[in-house]
XYZ file of C-alpha atoms in Angstrom:
131
model
C 141.088 -10.044 -200.219
C 137.318 -9.822 -199.857
C 134.853 -12.351 -198.607
C 131.225 -13.151 -198.326
C 129.216 -15.626 -196.360
C 127.620 -18.592 -198.072
C 125.171 -21.179 -196.826
C 125.664 -22.792 -193.444
C 127.731 -25.964 -193.357
C 126.786 -29.194 -191.652
C 127.265 -30.235 -188.066
C 130.365 -29.190 -186.181
C 132.902 -31.977 -186.283
C 136.593 -32.281 -185.517
C 139.024 -34.491 -183.689
C 139.413 -33.055 -180.190
C 142.894 -34.602 -180.101
C 144.128 -31.702 -182.216
C 144.184 -29.548 -179.070
C 147.016 -31.670 -177.689
C 149.244 -31.454 -180.772
C 152.475 -29.479 -180.921
C 153.279 -27.281 -183.940
C 154.649 -30.250 -185.896
C 151.451 -32.195 -185.224
C 149.323 -29.235 -186.302
C 151.372 -28.994 -189.505
C 150.603 -32.643 -190.303
C 146.826 -32.031 -190.428
C 145.080 -31.974 -193.848
C 143.126 -28.776 -193.123
C 143.819 -25.243 -191.919
C 144.268 -24.660 -188.197
C 144.586 -21.237 -186.608
C 144.677 -20.719 -182.842
C 143.661 -17.290 -181.557
C 143.767 -15.714 -178.128
C 140.741 -13.923 -176.661
C 141.682 -10.715 -178.498
C 141.985 -12.425 -181.886
C 145.788 -12.477 -181.950
C 147.171 -15.414 -183.931
C 149.039 -17.876 -181.685
C 149.365 -20.800 -184.142
C 149.064 -21.003 -187.929
C 149.616 -24.419 -189.439
C 151.409 -25.364 -192.644
C 148.224 -26.267 -194.549
C 146.740 -22.813 -193.944
C 150.073 -21.169 -194.692
C 150.097 -22.823 -198.134
C 146.422 -22.234 -198.925
C 146.500 -18.540 -197.965
C 150.049 -18.064 -199.287
C 151.041 -16.279 -196.094
C 154.191 -17.082 -194.127
C 153.414 -17.921 -190.537
C 156.151 -15.623 -189.252
C 154.207 -12.757 -190.875
C 150.924 -13.898 -189.275
C 151.726 -15.023 -185.722
C 151.364 -12.187 -183.234
C 149.010 -10.179 -185.449
C 145.269 -9.746 -185.062
C 143.416 -12.151 -187.337
C 140.373 -9.913 -187.830
C 142.142 -6.601 -188.469
C 145.600 -7.474 -189.825
C 145.360 -10.905 -191.452
C 141.815 -11.424 -192.729
C 139.832 -8.186 -192.372
C 137.226 -9.742 -194.669
C 136.300 -12.022 -191.758
C 135.226 -9.041 -189.663
C 131.551 -9.757 -190.354
C 128.792 -10.901 -187.998
C 128.898 -14.507 -189.206
C 132.594 -14.823 -188.350
C 133.815 -12.058 -186.025
C 130.416 -11.746 -184.357
C 130.470 -15.428 -183.433
C 134.032 -15.062 -182.179
C 133.127 -12.114 -179.936
C 130.047 -13.856 -178.524
C 132.091 -16.986 -177.837
C 134.794 -15.012 -176.040
C 132.180 -13.250 -173.923
C 130.468 -16.533 -172.973
C 133.695 -18.593 -172.890
C 131.861 -21.112 -175.053
C 131.733 -21.497 -178.817
C 131.043 -24.355 -181.166
C 129.994 -23.267 -184.659
C 130.484 -24.271 -188.282
C 129.553 -22.112 -191.250
C 130.405 -21.613 -194.899
C 132.612 -18.727 -195.929
C 134.228 -17.465 -199.132
C 137.702 -15.944 -199.110
C 138.701 -13.986 -202.222
C 142.486 -14.138 -202.436
C 144.440 -12.495 -205.268
C 145.469 -15.987 -206.418
C 142.057 -17.718 -206.073
C 138.589 -17.728 -204.576
C 138.361 -20.180 -201.725
C 135.015 -21.665 -200.618
C 135.530 -23.135 -197.168
C 133.792 -24.470 -194.107
C 134.963 -22.689 -190.970
C 134.620 -24.288 -187.545
C 135.178 -22.190 -184.423
C 135.745 -23.820 -181.062
C 136.397 -22.076 -177.743
C 138.849 -23.953 -175.532
C 138.673 -22.685 -171.956
C 141.786 -22.955 -169.797
C 142.228 -22.830 -166.026
C 142.966 -19.102 -166.307
C 140.750 -17.057 -168.617
C 143.710 -15.206 -170.124
C 145.022 -18.577 -171.368
C 141.796 -19.461 -173.222
C 141.988 -19.945 -176.991
C 139.657 -19.989 -179.955
C 140.527 -22.634 -182.517
C 139.671 -21.957 -186.152
C 139.498 -24.984 -188.449
C 139.286 -24.275 -192.183
C 138.354 -26.986 -194.667
C 138.034 -26.625 -198.395
């Protein structure tokens, strides 16, 4: 699976209520949702993304998104933003990205949002994938 960056998407937009949803609520959303810890380990992987990527969540959760799941995302536009956001504990970005899966090419808009918690080790980076 390879990827390349495409033109920048529009303004960052999402429903902040998604942060309060349980796994069933995340599964009900009509777009991909992946929750990562500060190291990039997948904590949540919703049903929409599971179907689009054709990857079972039990094979994804607990693995590093950037090295084990989507190494194609280990580019400045994606991983670089993630690392800067983790360092600053602040991230709000939307950009276009192309995933090349064996079954299809997927042009998407990726939104990254850093959600700080009371304890830094409990912080999360939310990845929203539309398209």
